[in-house]
PDB file of C-alpha atoms in Angstrom:
ATOM      1  CA  MET Q   1      -0.199  -0.040  -0.226  1.00  0.00           C
ATOM      2  CA  THR Q   2       1.256   3.475  -1.259  1.00  0.00           C
ATOM      3  CA  TYR Q   3       0.617   5.843   1.822  1.00  0.00           C
ATOM      4  CA  GLN Q   4      -0.653   9.716   1.517  1.00  0.00           C
ATOM      5  CA  HIS Q   5      -1.271  10.667   4.679  1.00  0.00           C
ATOM      6  CA  ILE Q   6       1.280   8.766   6.954  1.00  0.00           C
ATOM      7  CA  LEU Q   7       5.291   8.320   7.167  1.00  0.00           C
ATOM      8  CA  PHE Q   8       6.168   4.580   7.583  1.00  0.00           C
ATOM      9  CA  THR Q   9       9.300   2.745   8.092  1.00  0.00           C
ATOM     10  CA  ILE Q  10      10.404  -0.525   9.333  1.00  0.00           C
ATOM     11  CA  GLU Q  11      14.343  -0.700  10.297  1.00  0.00           C
ATOM     12  CA  ASP Q  12      16.405  -2.563  12.164  1.00  0.00           C
ATOM     13  CA  GLY Q  13      13.407  -4.149  14.062  1.00  0.00           C
ATOM     14  CA  VAL Q  14      11.815  -0.512  14.746  1.00  0.00           C
ATOM     15  CA  ALA Q  15       8.479   0.671  12.609  1.00  0.00           C
ATOM     16  CA  ARG Q  16       8.184   4.132  12.830  1.00  0.00           C
ATOM     17  CA  LEU Q  17       4.687   5.364  12.017  1.00  0.00           C
ATOM     18  CA  SER Q  18       4.275   9.552  11.438  1.00  0.00           C
ATOM     19  CA  LEU Q  19       1.106  11.125  10.710  1.00  0.00           C
ATOM     20  CA  ASN Q  20       2.013  13.108   8.055  1.00  0.00           C
ATOM     21  CA  ASP Q  21      -0.309  16.325   7.476  1.00  0.00           C
ATOM     22  CA  PRO Q  22       1.482  19.187   9.236  1.00  0.00           C
ATOM     23  CA  LYS Q  23      -0.588  22.038   8.338  1.00  0.00           C
ATOM     24  CA  THR Q  24      -3.541  20.827  10.432  1.00  0.00           C
ATOM     25  CA  MET Q  25      -1.133  19.709  13.038  1.00  0.00           C
ATOM     26  CA  ASN Q  26      -2.142  15.834  11.702  1.00  0.00           C
ATOM     27  CA  GLY Q  27      -5.820  15.623  11.953  1.00  0.00           C
ATOM     28  CA  VAL Q  28      -6.993  12.360  11.245  1.00  0.00           C
ATOM     29  CA  THR Q  29      -9.197  11.685   8.148  1.00  0.00           C
ATOM     30  CA  GLU Q  30     -10.963   8.379   8.061  1.00  0.00           C
ATOM     31  CA  ALA Q  31      -8.098   8.025   4.731  1.00  0.00           C
ATOM     32  CA  MET Q  32      -4.788   8.596   7.316  1.00  0.00           C
ATOM     33  CA  GLY Q  33      -6.823   6.034   9.725  1.00  0.00           C
ATOM     34  CA  ALA Q  34      -7.444   3.691   7.348  1.00  0.00           C
ATOM     35  CA  GLU Q  35      -3.329   4.134   6.557  1.00  0.00           C
ATOM     36  CA  MET Q  36      -2.431   3.820  10.154  1.00  0.00           C
ATOM     37  CA  VAL Q  37      -4.487   0.767  10.769  1.00  0.00           C
ATOM     38  CA  ASP Q  38      -2.734  -1.052   7.338  1.00  0.00           C
ATOM     39  CA  ALA Q  39       0.890   0.426   8.709  1.00  0.00           C
ATOM     40  CA  LEU Q  40       0.215  -0.817  12.443  1.00  0.00           C
ATOM     41  CA  ASP Q  41      -1.190  -4.403  11.026  1.00  0.00           C
ATOM     42  CA  ILE Q  42       2.553  -4.708   9.045  1.00  0.00           C
ATOM     43  CA  ALA Q  43       4.577  -3.657  12.124  1.00  0.00           C
ATOM     44  CA  ALA Q  44       2.829  -6.222  13.946  1.00  0.00           C
ATOM     45  CA  ALA Q  45       4.269  -8.831  11.439  1.00  0.00           C
ATOM     46  CA  GLU Q  46       7.432  -7.495  10.896  1.00  0.00           C
ATOM     47  CA  ALA Q  47       8.803  -5.318  13.877  1.00  0.00           C
ATOM     48  CA  ARG Q  48       9.961  -5.813  16.988  1.00  0.00           C
ATOM     49  CA  ALA Q  49       8.925  -2.210  18.410  1.00  0.00           C
ATOM     50  CA  VAL Q  50       6.716   0.635  16.977  1.00  0.00           C
ATOM     51  CA  LEU Q  51       7.619   4.426  17.045  1.00  0.00           C
ATOM     52  CA  ILE Q  52       4.065   6.865  16.752  1.00  0.00           C
ATOM     53  CA  THR Q  53       4.828  10.273  16.196  1.00  0.00           C
ATOM     54  CA  GLY Q  54       3.628  13.729  14.174  1.00  0.00           C
ATOM     55  CA  GLU Q  55       5.259  15.667  11.531  1.00  0.00           C
ATOM     56  CA  GLY Q  56       6.108  18.987  11.993  1.00  0.00           C
ATOM     57  CA  LYS Q  57       4.890  20.956  15.014  1.00  0.00           C
ATOM     58  CA  GLY Q  58       2.222  18.921  16.409  1.00  0.00           C
ATOM     59  CA  PHE Q  59       1.383  15.145  17.173  1.00  0.00           C
ATOM     60  CA  CYS Q  60      -2.579  15.286  16.269  1.00  0.00           C
ATOM     61  CA  SER Q  61      -5.314  17.939  16.456  1.00  0.00           C
ATOM     62  CA  GLY Q  62      -7.405  14.927  16.737  1.00  0.00           C
ATOM     63  CA  ALA Q  63     -10.057  14.441  14.239  1.00  0.00           C
ATOM     64  CA  ASN Q  64     -10.164  16.683  11.098  1.00  0.00           C
ATOM     65  CA  LEU Q  65     -13.627  17.858  11.268  1.00  0.00           C
ATOM     66  CA  SER Q  66     -12.645  20.548   8.249  1.00  0.00           C
ATOM     67  CA  ALA Q  67     -12.562  17.712   6.163  1.00  0.00           C
ATOM     68  CA  ALA Q  68     -15.947  16.227   7.077  1.00  0.00           C
ATOM     69  CA  GLN Q  69     -18.291  18.745   5.703  1.00  0.00           C
ATOM     70  CA  ASP Q  70     -21.020  16.517   4.084  1.00  0.00           C
ATOM     71  CA  MET Q  71     -21.256  14.662   7.259  1.00  0.00           C
ATOM     72  CA  LEU Q  72     -21.857  17.475   9.506  1.00  0.00           C
ATOM     73  CA  ALA Q  73     -23.897  18.971   7.695  1.00  0.00           C
ATOM     74  CA  ASP Q  74     -26.897  15.802   7.722  1.00  0.00           C
ATOM     75  CA  PRO Q  75     -29.022  16.239   9.895  1.00  0.00           C
ATOM     76  CA  ARG Q  76     -29.175  12.563  10.549  1.00  0.00           C
ATOM     77  CA  ARG Q  77     -25.089  12.386  11.280  1.00  0.00           C
ATOM     78  CA  ASP Q  78     -23.655   9.776  13.337  1.00  0.00           C
ATOM     79  CA  ILE Q  79     -20.020  10.798  14.403  1.00  0.00           C
ATOM     80  CA  GLY Q  80     -20.125   7.825  16.232  1.00  0.00           C
ATOM     81  CA  GLY Q  81     -19.574   5.659  12.837  1.00  0.00           C
ATOM     82  CA  GLN Q  82     -16.187   7.591  12.620  1.00  0.00           C
ATOM     83  CA  LEU Q  83     -14.958   5.716  15.541  1.00  0.00           C
ATOM     84  CA  ASP Q  84     -16.041   2.380  14.035  1.00  0.00           C
ATOM     85  CA  ARG Q  85     -14.299   3.128  10.744  1.00  0.00           C
ATOM     86  CA  VAL Q  86     -11.218   5.195  11.907  1.00  0.00           C
ATOM     87  CA  PHE Q  87     -10.173   5.691  15.395  1.00  0.00           C
ATOM     88  CA  ASN Q  88     -10.955   2.474  17.223  1.00  0.00           C
ATOM     89  CA  PRO Q  89      -9.522   0.316  14.958  1.00  0.00           C
ATOM     90  CA  VAL Q  90      -6.245   2.509  15.235  1.00  0.00           C
ATOM     91  CA  GLN Q  91      -6.244   2.264  19.174  1.00  0.00           C
ATOM     92  CA  LEU Q  92      -7.394  -1.880  19.123  1.00  0.00           C
ATOM     93  CA  ALA Q  93      -4.345  -2.709  16.949  1.00  0.00           C
ATOM     94  CA  ILE Q  94      -2.210  -0.688  19.393  1.00  0.00           C
ATOM     95  CA  LYS Q  95      -3.219  -2.253  22.806  1.00  0.00           C
ATOM     96  CA  ARG Q  96      -3.298  -5.662  20.515  1.00  0.00           C
ATOM     97  CA  MET Q  97      -0.087  -5.903  19.186  1.00  0.00           C
ATOM     98  CA  GLU Q  98       2.864  -8.066  20.657  1.00  0.00           C
ATOM     99  CA  GLN Q  99       5.016  -4.742  19.800  1.00  0.00           C
ATOM    100  CA  PRO Q 100       5.701  -2.167  22.689  1.00  0.00           C
ATOM    101  CA  VAL Q 101       4.314   1.256  21.338  1.00  0.00           C
ATOM    102  CA  ILE Q 102       6.204   4.731  22.396  1.00  0.00           C
ATOM    103  CA  THR Q 103       4.048   7.735  21.206  1.00  0.00           C
ATOM    104  CA  ALA Q 104       6.257  10.484  21.006  1.00  0.00           C
ATOM    105  CA  ILE Q 105       4.666  14.107  21.104  1.00  0.00           C
ATOM    106  CA  ARG Q 106       5.854  17.122  20.022  1.00  0.00           C
ATOM    107  CA  GLY Q 107       3.314  20.139  20.260  1.00  0.00           C
ATOM    108  CA  PRO Q 108      -0.405  19.353  21.065  1.00  0.00           C
ATOM    109  CA  ALA Q 109      -2.060  15.973  21.737  1.00  0.00           C
ATOM    110  CA  ALA Q 110      -5.598  17.153  21.323  1.00  0.00           C
ATOM    111  CA  GLY Q 111      -9.476  16.028  20.825  1.00  0.00           C
ATOM    112  CA  TYR Q 112      -8.088  11.921  19.480  1.00  0.00           C
ATOM    113  CA  GLY Q 113      -4.964  12.726  20.294  1.00  0.00           C
ATOM    114  CA  VAL Q 114      -4.908  12.386  23.717  1.00  0.00           C
ATOM    115  CA  GLY Q 115      -6.258   8.678  23.386  1.00  0.00           C
ATOM    116  CA  LEU Q 116      -3.453   8.262  20.625  1.00  0.00           C
ATOM    117  CA  ALA Q 117      -0.780   9.224  22.823  1.00  0.00           C
ATOM    118  CA  ALA Q 118      -2.108   7.807  25.670  1.00  0.00           C
ATOM    119  CA  ALA Q 119      -2.425   4.399  24.259  1.00  0.00           C
ATOM    120  CA  GLY Q 120       1.312   4.272  24.250  1.00  0.00           C
ATOM    121  CA  ASP Q 121       2.882   1.780  26.689  1.00  0.00           C
ATOM    122  CA  VAL Q 122       5.589   4.769  26.528  1.00  0.00           C
ATOM    123  CA  VAL Q 123       4.770   7.786  26.360  1.00  0.00           C
ATOM    124  CA  LEU Q 124       7.926  10.498  25.670  1.00  0.00           C
ATOM    125  CA  MET Q 125       6.624  14.082  25.873  1.00  0.00           C
ATOM    126  CA  SER Q 126       8.986  17.273  24.823  1.00  0.00           C
ATOM    127  CA  ASP Q 127       9.098  19.829  27.521  1.00  0.00           C
ATOM    128  CA  LYS Q 128       6.739  21.954  25.075  1.00  0.00           C
ATOM    129  CA  ALA Q 129       3.983  19.364  24.520  1.00  0.00           C
ATOM    130  CA  PHE Q 130       0.655  19.272  25.793  1.00  0.00           C
ATOM    131  CA  PHE Q 131      -2.579  17.151  26.199  1.00  0.00           C
ATOM    132  CA  PHE Q 132      -6.113  18.721  25.520  1.00  0.00           C
ATOM    133  CA  CYS Q 133      -9.083  16.892  25.585  1.00  0.00           C
ATOM    134  CA  ALA Q 134     -10.780  19.775  24.030  1.00  0.00           C
ATOM    135  CA  PHE Q 135     -14.291  18.118  23.235  1.00  0.00           C
ATOM    136  CA  ALA Q 136     -16.204  19.920  25.698  1.00  0.00           C
ATOM    137  CA  HIS Q 137     -15.382  23.094  23.438  1.00  0.00           C
ATOM    138  CA  VAL Q 138     -16.927  22.084  20.357  1.00  0.00           C
ATOM    139  CA  GLY Q 139     -20.396  20.034  22.446  1.00  0.00           C
ATOM    140  CA  LEU Q 140     -18.491  16.199  21.717  1.00  0.00           C
ATOM    141  CA  VAL Q 141     -17.561  13.672  24.342  1.00  0.00           C
ATOM    142  CA  PRO Q 142     -14.271  12.221  24.564  1.00  0.00           C
ATOM    143  CA  ASP Q 143     -13.216   9.186  22.183  1.00  0.00           C
ATOM    144  CA  GLY Q 144      -9.832   7.263  21.267  1.00  0.00           C
ATOM    145  CA  GLY Q 145     -10.348   5.352  24.622  1.00  0.00           C
ATOM    146  CA  ALA Q 146      -9.822   9.064  26.247  1.00  0.00           C
ATOM    147  CA  THR Q 147     -12.376   8.050  28.815  1.00  0.00           C
ATOM    148  CA  TRP Q 148     -10.704   4.689  30.014  1.00  0.00           C
ATOM    149  CA  LEU Q 149      -7.029   5.731  29.516  1.00  0.00           C
ATOM    150  CA  LEU Q 150      -7.308   8.759  31.373  1.00  0.00           C
ATOM    151  CA  ALA Q 151      -9.019   7.590  34.331  1.00  0.00           C
ATOM    152  CA  LYS Q 152      -6.510   4.641  34.524  1.00  0.00           C
ATOM    153  CA  ALA Q 153      -3.999   6.965  34.449  1.00  0.00           C
ATOM    154  CA  VAL Q 154      -4.769   9.896  36.438  1.00  0.00           C
ATOM    155  CA  GLY Q 155      -7.519   8.996  38.490  1.00  0.00           C
ATOM    156  CA  ARG Q 156     -11.269  10.234  38.174  1.00  0.00           C
ATOM    157  CA  VAL Q 157     -11.022  13.657  39.731  1.00  0.00           C
ATOM    158  CA  ARG Q 158      -7.443  14.443  37.305  1.00  0.00           C
ATOM    159  CA  ALA Q 159      -9.747  12.827  34.006  1.00  0.00           C
ATOM    160  CA  MET Q 160     -12.811  14.923  34.716  1.00  0.00           C
ATOM    161  CA  ARG Q 161     -10.724  18.129  34.959  1.00  0.00           C
ATOM    162  CA  MET Q 162      -9.445  17.017  31.559  1.00  0.00           C
ATOM    163  CA  MET Q 163     -12.836  15.744  30.184  1.00  0.00           C
ATOM    164  CA  LEU Q 164     -15.091  18.761  31.731  1.00  0.00           C
ATOM    165  CA  LEU Q 165     -13.134  21.764  32.126  1.00  0.00           C
ATOM    166  CA  GLY Q 166     -11.219  20.950  28.719  1.00  0.00           C
ATOM    167  CA  GLU Q 167      -7.710  22.588  30.461  1.00  0.00           C
ATOM    168  CA  LYS Q 168      -4.555  22.435  28.717  1.00  0.00           C
ATOM    169  CA  ILE Q 169      -2.064  19.471  30.302  1.00  0.00           C
ATOM    170  CA  ASP Q 170       1.400  20.368  30.039  1.00  0.00           C
ATOM    171  CA  ALA Q 171       4.499  18.268  29.707  1.00  0.00           C
ATOM    172  CA  LYS Q 172       5.615  18.755  33.356  1.00  0.00           C
ATOM    173  CA  THR Q 173       1.676  18.322  34.787  1.00  0.00           C
ATOM    174  CA  ALA Q 174       1.504  15.355  32.668  1.00  0.00           C
ATOM    175  CA  LEU Q 175       4.838  13.943  33.861  1.00  0.00           C
ATOM    176  CA  ASP Q 176       4.031  14.437  37.701  1.00  0.00           C
ATOM    177  CA  TRP Q 177       0.244  12.735  37.117  1.00  0.00           C
ATOM    178  CA  GLY Q 178       1.645   9.625  35.510  1.00  0.00           C
ATOM    179  CA  LEU Q 179       0.360  10.350  31.956  1.00  0.00           C
ATOM    180  CA  ALA Q 180       3.409  10.799  30.563  1.00  0.00           C
ATOM    181  CA  THR Q 181       6.769   8.314  31.011  1.00  0.00           C
ATOM    182  CA  LYS Q 182       9.205  10.535  30.780  1.00  0.00           C
ATOM    183  CA  VAL Q 183      10.096  14.372  29.621  1.00  0.00           C
ATOM    184  CA  VAL Q 184      12.602  15.589  27.315  1.00  0.00           C
ATOM    185  CA  PRO Q 185      14.049  18.925  25.652  1.00  0.00           C
ATOM    186  CA  ASP Q 186      12.257  19.448  22.464  1.00  0.00           C
ATOM    187  CA  GLU Q 187      14.986  19.458  20.048  1.00  0.00           C
ATOM    188  CA  GLU Q 188      15.656  15.620  21.699  1.00  0.00           C
ATOM    189  CA  LEU Q 189      12.567  14.073  20.978  1.00  0.00           C
ATOM    190  CA  ASP Q 190      13.092  12.239  18.209  1.00  0.00           C
ATOM    191  CA  ALA Q 191      16.426  11.173  19.065  1.00  0.00           C
ATOM    192  CA  GLU Q 192      15.599  10.073  22.754  1.00  0.00           C
ATOM    193  CA  ALA Q 193      12.181   8.285  20.781  1.00  0.00           C
ATOM    194  CA  MET Q 194      14.368   6.604  18.310  1.00  0.00           C
ATOM    195  CA  ARG Q 195      17.004   5.045  21.661  1.00  0.00           C
ATOM    196  CA  LEU Q 196      13.855   3.958  23.349  1.00  0.00           C
ATOM    197  CA  ALA Q 197      12.579   2.164  20.330  1.00  0.00           C
ATOM    198  CA  TRP Q 198      15.836   1.036  19.348  1.00  0.00           C
ATOM    199  CA  GLN Q 199      16.326  -0.155  22.930  1.00  0.00           C
ATOM    200  CA  LEU Q 200      12.928  -1.747  23.370  1.00  0.00           C
ATOM    201  CA  ALA Q 201      13.317  -3.452  19.830  1.00  0.00           C
ATOM    202  CA  ASN Q 202      16.334  -5.382  20.846  1.00  0.00           C
ATOM    203  CA  GLY Q 203      14.701  -6.534  24.227  1.00  0.00           C
ATOM    204  CA  PRO Q 204      13.735  -9.990  24.762  1.00  0.00           C
ATOM    205  CA  LYS Q 205      10.694 -11.908  23.666  1.00  0.00           C
ATOM    206  CA  SER Q 206       8.925 -11.745  27.311  1.00  0.00           C
ATOM    207  CA  LEU Q 207       8.167  -7.821  26.684  1.00  0.00           C
ATOM    208  CA  GLY Q 208       5.264  -9.064  24.946  1.00  0.00           C
ATOM    209  CA  LEU Q 209       4.120 -10.979  27.588  1.00  0.00           C
ATOM    210  CA  ILE Q 210       4.830  -8.190  30.128  1.00  0.00           C
ATOM    211  CA  LYS Q 211       2.663  -5.561  27.603  1.00  0.00           C
ATOM    212  CA  ARG Q 212      -0.091  -8.054  27.398  1.00  0.00           C
ATOM    213  CA  MET Q 213      -0.355  -8.664  31.329  1.00  0.00           C
ATOM    214  CA  ALA Q 214      -0.003  -5.082  31.750  1.00  0.00           C
ATOM    215  CA  TRP Q 215      -2.700  -3.953  29.558  1.00  0.00           C
ATOM    216  CA  ASP Q 216      -4.991  -6.962  31.056  1.00  0.00           C
ATOM    217  CA  ALA Q 217      -4.159  -6.181  34.595  1.00  0.00           C
ATOM    218  CA  LEU Q 218      -6.381  -2.761  34.343  1.00  0.00           C
ATOM    219  CA  ASP Q 219      -9.549  -4.862  34.311  1.00  0.00           C
ATOM    220  CA  CYS Q 220      -9.169  -8.096  36.570  1.00  0.00           C
ATOM    221  CA  ASP Q 221      -8.872  -8.811  40.108  1.00  0.00           C
ATOM    222  CA  TYR Q 222      -5.369  -9.831  41.974  1.00  0.00           C
ATOM    223  CA  GLU Q 223      -5.728 -13.455  41.752  1.00  0.00           C
ATOM    224  CA  THR Q 224      -6.418 -13.479  38.277  1.00  0.00           C
ATOM    225  CA  ALA Q 225      -2.935 -11.345  37.327  1.00  0.00           C
ATOM    226  CA  LEU Q 226      -1.361 -13.954  39.987  1.00  0.00           C
ATOM    227  CA  ASN Q 227      -2.556 -16.310  37.514  1.00  0.00           C
ATOM    228  CA  ALA Q 228      -1.513 -14.239  34.551  1.00  0.00           C
ATOM    229  CA  GLU Q 229       1.830 -14.185  35.621  1.00  0.00           C
ATOM    230  CA  ARG Q 230       2.339 -17.870  36.118  1.00  0.00           C
ATOM    231  CA  ARG Q 231       1.077 -18.585  32.694  1.00  0.00           C
ATOM    232  CA  GLY Q 232       3.620 -15.880  31.182  1.00  0.00           C
ATOM    233  CA  GLN Q 233       6.593 -16.716  33.249  1.00  0.00           C
ATOM    234  CA  ARG Q 234       5.880 -20.648  31.541  1.00  0.00           C
ATOM    235  CA  ASP Q 235       6.061 -19.163  28.656  1.00  0.00           C
ATOM    236  CA  ALA Q 236       8.814 -16.646  28.582  1.00  0.00           C
ATOM    237  CA  GLY Q 237      11.230 -19.182  30.502  1.00  0.00           C
ATOM    238  CA  ARG Q 238      10.748 -21.271  27.367  1.00  0.00           C
ATOM    239  CA  THR Q 239      11.482 -18.359  25.339  1.00  0.00           C
ATOM    240  CA  GLU Q 240      15.509 -18.528  23.485  1.00  0.00           C
ATOM    241  CA  ASP Q 241      15.741 -15.497  24.808  1.00  0.00           C
ATOM    242  CA  PHE Q 242      15.901 -16.298  28.570  1.00  0.00           C
ATOM    243  CA  LEU Q 243      18.399 -18.960  28.147  1.00  0.00           C
ATOM    244  CA  GLU Q 244      20.450 -15.964  26.607  1.00  0.00           C
ATOM    245  CA  GLY Q 245      19.714 -13.894  29.239  1.00  0.00           C
ATOM    246  CA  VAL Q 246      20.596 -16.287  32.180  1.00  0.00           C
ATOM    247  CA  ASN Q 247      24.039 -17.295  29.997  1.00  0.00           C
ATOM    248  CA  ALA Q 248      24.785 -13.378  29.684  1.00  0.00           C
ATOM    249  CA  PHE Q 249      24.254 -12.779  33.314  1.00  0.00           C
ATOM    250  CA  VAL Q 250      26.661 -15.651  33.910  1.00  0.00           C
ATOM    251  CA  GLU Q 251      29.357 -14.538  32.047  1.00  0.00           C
ATOM    252  CA  LYS Q 252      29.054 -11.107  32.839  1.00  0.00           C
ATOM    253  CA  ARG Q 253      27.924  -9.930  29.285  1.00  0.00           C
ATOM    254  CA  LYS Q 254      25.774  -7.470  27.907  1.00  0.00           C
ATOM    255  CA  PRO Q 255      22.664 -10.472  26.727  1.00  0.00           C
ATOM    256  CA  SER Q 256      21.704 -10.388  22.799  1.00  0.00           C
ATOM    257  CA  PHE Q 257      18.239 -11.282  22.565  1.00  0.00           C
ATOM    258  CA  LYS Q 258      16.656 -12.393  18.930  1.00  0.00           C
ATOM    259  CA  GLY Q 259      12.786 -11.802  20.061  1.00  0.00           C
ATOM    260  CA  ARG Q 260      12.283 -15.559  20.073  1.00  0.00           C
TER     261      ARG Q 260
END
């Protein structure tokens, strides 16, 4: 598939997906969403880590409502249908893939961009980046899984502040609240994102198991989590990477994992 709305490469095990409409701060259209799903499917089959970012000065300004004038003019419009076609498949692809996903945020992560950014397993922010859950300002409700992701990350009261009051949350606050993994100077964002992606891409196969168990733990009880750890440890212990890790420890050298 030739992409018109995103940039996508796979190199040294790292899939880099960048939203590519800088003039709209990477507002997402249905065409862009379809390309994102296709690229994520390829990454799930071929990569060992995934990096999602945006071209230009913004990560993602949300849905590109300017590109949906025909839908807005229809009194029977169902904007929720766009979630089925575009946003939800992207969010589910990120959650379900085995590979760790880094979201690298420069400038605004607004509207749907909040959910897209928060879905990362590692959320890296420029010191000039911010979250802006702007839905209340246009008479809509949060999407992109933001209601769930924000409440899980920062708690109900702070999530309500973001969603009901529509305040911009800067990078330092996002880090303090647990919404960001790390904040770096703006000029270092791209290099640090690739460094982290390369680190994950060269990690053991158990990273995929860790990701799955962590996501599942958000919705299960303690005993279920213990049982999941039991199964995960069995599977991890049968990998080549586990044997390599033990041998490297005994031999006092850095392990060379193959993702097997």
